GROMACS .gro file of C-alpha atoms in nm:
model
  174
    1UNK     CA    1  -1.111   1.025   2.636
    2UNK     CA    2  -1.215   0.730   2.553
    3UNK     CA    3  -1.351   0.478   2.798
    4UNK     CA    4  -1.063   0.243   2.803
    5UNK     CA    5  -0.702   0.215   2.877
    6UNK     CA    6  -0.486   0.258   2.546
    7UNK     CA    7  -0.232  -0.157   2.581
    8UNK     CA    8   0.101  -0.119   2.654
    9UNK     CA    9   0.263  -0.080   2.290
   10UNK     CA   10   0.075   0.160   2.187
   11UNK     CA   11   0.082   0.399   2.488
   12UNK     CA   12   0.437   0.336   2.466
   13UNK     CA   13   0.480   0.462   2.131
   14UNK     CA   14   0.205   0.762   2.240
   15UNK     CA   15   0.468   0.857   2.514
   16UNK     CA   16   0.788   0.787   2.426
   17UNK     CA   17   0.845   0.781   1.968
   18UNK     CA   18   0.529   1.020   1.916
   19UNK     CA   19   0.230   1.122   1.900
   20UNK     CA   20   0.172   1.090   1.513
   21UNK     CA   21   0.281   1.218   1.228
   22UNK     CA   22   0.454   0.921   1.161
   23UNK     CA   23   0.452   0.572   1.025
   24UNK     CA   24   0.246   0.391   0.725
   25UNK     CA   25  -0.054   0.427   0.554
   26UNK     CA   26  -0.064   0.860   0.614
   27UNK     CA   27   0.117   0.814   0.879
   28UNK     CA   28   0.018   0.747   1.318
   29UNK     CA   29  -0.276   0.991   1.397
   30UNK     CA   30  -0.231   1.234   1.703
   31UNK     CA   31  -0.393   1.064   2.012
   32UNK     CA   32  -0.652   1.307   1.995
   33UNK     CA   33  -0.775   1.252   1.647
   34UNK     CA   34  -0.781   0.894   1.695
   35UNK     CA   35  -0.992   0.937   1.960
   36UNK     CA   36  -1.209   1.168   1.789
   37UNK     CA   37  -1.234   0.890   1.486
   38UNK     CA   38  -1.341   0.644   1.724
   39UNK     CA   39  -1.639   0.819   1.893
   40UNK     CA   40  -1.759   0.915   1.581
   41UNK     CA   41  -1.802   0.549   1.484
   42UNK     CA   42  -1.912   0.427   1.760
   43UNK     CA   43  -2.172   0.735   1.746
   44UNK     CA   44  -2.271   0.743   1.362
   45UNK     CA   45  -2.273   0.352   1.300
   46UNK     CA   46  -2.077   0.390   0.946
   47UNK     CA   47  -2.241   0.020   0.783
   48UNK     CA   48  -2.544   0.069   0.501
   49UNK     CA   49  -2.727  -0.153   0.735
   50UNK     CA   50  -2.674   0.095   1.034
   51UNK     CA   51  -2.402  -0.222   1.154
   52UNK     CA   52  -2.224  -0.078   1.441
   53UNK     CA   53  -1.835   0.054   1.436
   54UNK     CA   54  -1.638  -0.325   1.616
   55UNK     CA   55  -1.610  -0.133   2.001
   56UNK     CA   56  -1.241  -0.289   2.026
   57UNK     CA   57  -1.149  -0.135   1.686
   58UNK     CA   58  -0.968   0.156   1.710
   59UNK     CA   59  -0.908   0.363   1.434
   60UNK     CA   60  -0.485   0.491   1.421
   61UNK     CA   61  -0.387   0.632   1.102
   62UNK     CA   62  -0.473   0.940   0.852
   63UNK     CA   63  -0.517   0.777   0.559
   64UNK     CA   64  -0.854   0.801   0.338
   65UNK     CA   65  -1.021   0.619   0.211
   66UNK     CA   66  -1.013   0.301   0.453
   67UNK     CA   67  -0.844   0.330   0.794
   68UNK     CA   68  -0.591   0.075   0.964
   69UNK     CA   69  -0.668   0.002   1.380
   70UNK     CA   70  -0.547  -0.096   1.608
   71UNK     CA   71  -0.764  -0.415   1.762
   72UNK     CA   72  -0.801  -0.376   2.141
   73UNK     CA   73  -0.809  -0.761   2.188
   74UNK     CA   74  -0.610  -0.930   1.986
   75UNK     CA   75  -0.325  -0.656   1.919
   76UNK     CA   76  -0.339  -0.707   1.533
   77UNK     CA   77  -0.345  -0.447   1.297
   78UNK     CA   78  -0.677  -0.446   1.122
   79UNK     CA   79  -0.763  -0.252   0.788
   80UNK     CA   80  -1.079  -0.160   0.754
   81UNK     CA   81  -1.139  -0.102   0.303
   82UNK     CA   82  -1.447   0.124   0.363
   83UNK     CA   83  -1.476   0.189  -0.055
   84UNK     CA   84  -1.559  -0.223  -0.086
   85UNK     CA   85  -1.882  -0.161   0.097
   86UNK     CA   86  -1.968  -0.010  -0.262
   87UNK     CA   87  -2.005  -0.420  -0.279
   88UNK     CA   88  -2.294  -0.368  -0.088
   89UNK     CA   89  -2.483  -0.312   0.203
   90UNK     CA   90  -2.500  -0.673   0.327
   91UNK     CA   91  -2.356  -0.879   0.700
   92UNK     CA   92  -2.097  -1.018   0.447
   93UNK     CA   93  -1.963  -0.716   0.304
   94UNK     CA   94  -1.960  -0.523   0.633
   95UNK     CA   95  -1.744  -0.824   0.720
   96UNK     CA   96  -1.544  -0.822   0.533
   97UNK     CA   97  -1.427  -0.490   0.479
   98UNK     CA   98  -1.201  -0.603   0.786
   99UNK     CA   99  -0.854  -0.825   0.703
  100UNK     CA  100  -0.571  -0.858   0.872
  101UNK     CA  101  -0.285  -0.612   0.834
  102UNK     CA  102   0.007  -0.724   1.089
  103UNK     CA  103  -0.010  -0.931   1.430
  104UNK     CA  104   0.102  -0.652   1.614
  105UNK     CA  105   0.174  -0.298   1.607
  106UNK     CA  106   0.559  -0.380   1.585
  107UNK     CA  107   0.533  -0.586   1.306
  108UNK     CA  108   0.334  -0.273   1.130
  109UNK     CA  109   0.553  -0.033   1.182
  110UNK     CA  110   0.850  -0.340   1.112
  111UNK     CA  111   0.694  -0.286   0.765
  112UNK     CA  112   0.647  -0.009   0.697
  113UNK     CA  113   1.052   0.095   0.776
  114UNK     CA  114   1.169  -0.175   0.585
  115UNK     CA  115   1.023  -0.059   0.255
  116UNK     CA  116   1.230   0.155   0.073
  117UNK     CA  117   1.124   0.586   0.112
  118UNK     CA  118   0.818   0.619  -0.112
  119UNK     CA  119   0.961   0.768  -0.399
  120UNK     CA  120   1.240   0.522  -0.470
  121UNK     CA  121   0.995   0.307  -0.468
  122UNK     CA  122   0.818   0.446  -0.771
  123UNK     CA  123   1.130   0.457  -0.944
  124UNK     CA  124   1.173   0.110  -0.877
  125UNK     CA  125   0.833  -0.003  -0.995
  126UNK     CA  126   0.879   0.261  -1.303
  127UNK     CA  127   1.219   0.086  -1.347
  128UNK     CA  128   1.066  -0.223  -1.392
  129UNK     CA  129   0.761  -0.117  -1.638
  130UNK     CA  130   1.109   0.054  -1.884
  131UNK     CA  131   1.230  -0.269  -1.861
  132UNK     CA  132   0.955  -0.535  -1.924
  133UNK     CA  133   0.882  -0.245  -2.219
  134UNK     CA  134   1.226  -0.305  -2.350
  135UNK     CA  135   1.166  -0.685  -2.325
  136UNK     CA  136   0.870  -0.643  -2.551
  137UNK     CA  137   1.048  -0.443  -2.838
  138UNK     CA  138   1.356  -0.639  -2.844
  139UNK     CA  139   1.167  -0.903  -2.844
  140UNK     CA  140   0.972  -0.782  -3.176
  141UNK     CA  141   1.284  -0.653  -3.358
  142UNK     CA  142   1.486  -0.958  -3.268
  143UNK     CA  143   1.200  -1.150  -3.489
  144UNK     CA  144   1.288  -0.924  -3.774
  145UNK     CA  145   1.511  -0.944  -4.001
  146UNK     CA  146   1.806  -0.754  -4.125
  147UNK     CA  147   1.673  -0.611  -4.408
  148UNK     CA  148   1.397  -0.563  -4.193
  149UNK     CA  149   1.525  -0.337  -3.963
  150UNK     CA  150   1.707  -0.155  -4.205
  151UNK     CA  151   1.388   0.002  -4.369
  152UNK     CA  152   1.347   0.149  -4.044
  153UNK     CA  153   1.729   0.306  -3.980
  154UNK     CA  154   1.868   0.042  -3.797
  155UNK     CA  155   2.262  -0.097  -3.848
  156UNK     CA  156   2.292  -0.485  -3.918
  157UNK     CA  157   2.507  -0.443  -3.670
  158UNK     CA  158   2.455  -0.270  -3.308
  159UNK     CA  159   2.085  -0.215  -3.359
  160UNK     CA  160   2.003  -0.265  -2.960
  161UNK     CA  161   2.265  -0.021  -2.854
  162UNK     CA  162   2.099   0.214  -3.124
  163UNK     CA  163   1.763   0.192  -2.974
  164UNK     CA  164   1.840   0.189  -2.600
  165UNK     CA  165   2.164   0.271  -2.522
  166UNK     CA  166   2.118   0.595  -2.377
  167UNK     CA  167   1.928   0.459  -2.087
  168UNK     CA  168   2.227   0.330  -1.926
  169UNK     CA  169   2.117   0.004  -1.930
  170UNK     CA  170   2.253  -0.366  -1.995
  171UNK     CA  171   2.151  -0.477  -2.286
  172UNK     CA  172   2.248  -0.855  -2.226
  173UNK     CA  173   2.012  -0.835  -1.877
  174UNK     CA  174   1.730  -0.804  -2.130
   0.00000   0.00000   0.00000
């Protein structure tokens, strides 16, 4: 199917865990799909100058654009950033489009498992952005005099809670 034997860790993952459908960056590709993508990349050099696909890089995930690859020589996970090829057709751009993602398949999966679920991660990012905006707004209003705040209907005491108390965030930390 591929013309080479899969490394033990990758073979074990496919045989004992699942034939794709889980993991980082869109999930591990089923082995048949990874093999097809590998054959396509080898047969149709993707570099703008016809730079050949490195025959030691096996694409293993379903993300687009770009792809995580198992480096059959080193065991590293290498990310190929296909979009970076828009920087030009040169060999330097081609080489820069590949970067080390993780030192092993295990490290790649551990990193994925250590991240919060995507929905939770988005909520954390939104909360951090909200806090930053609140800090900016509070700094603006703290620089105003009580009279200036009163012109906007804010009370002399407790104006911070009037602005943001309904959000349930401790304003003392801001």
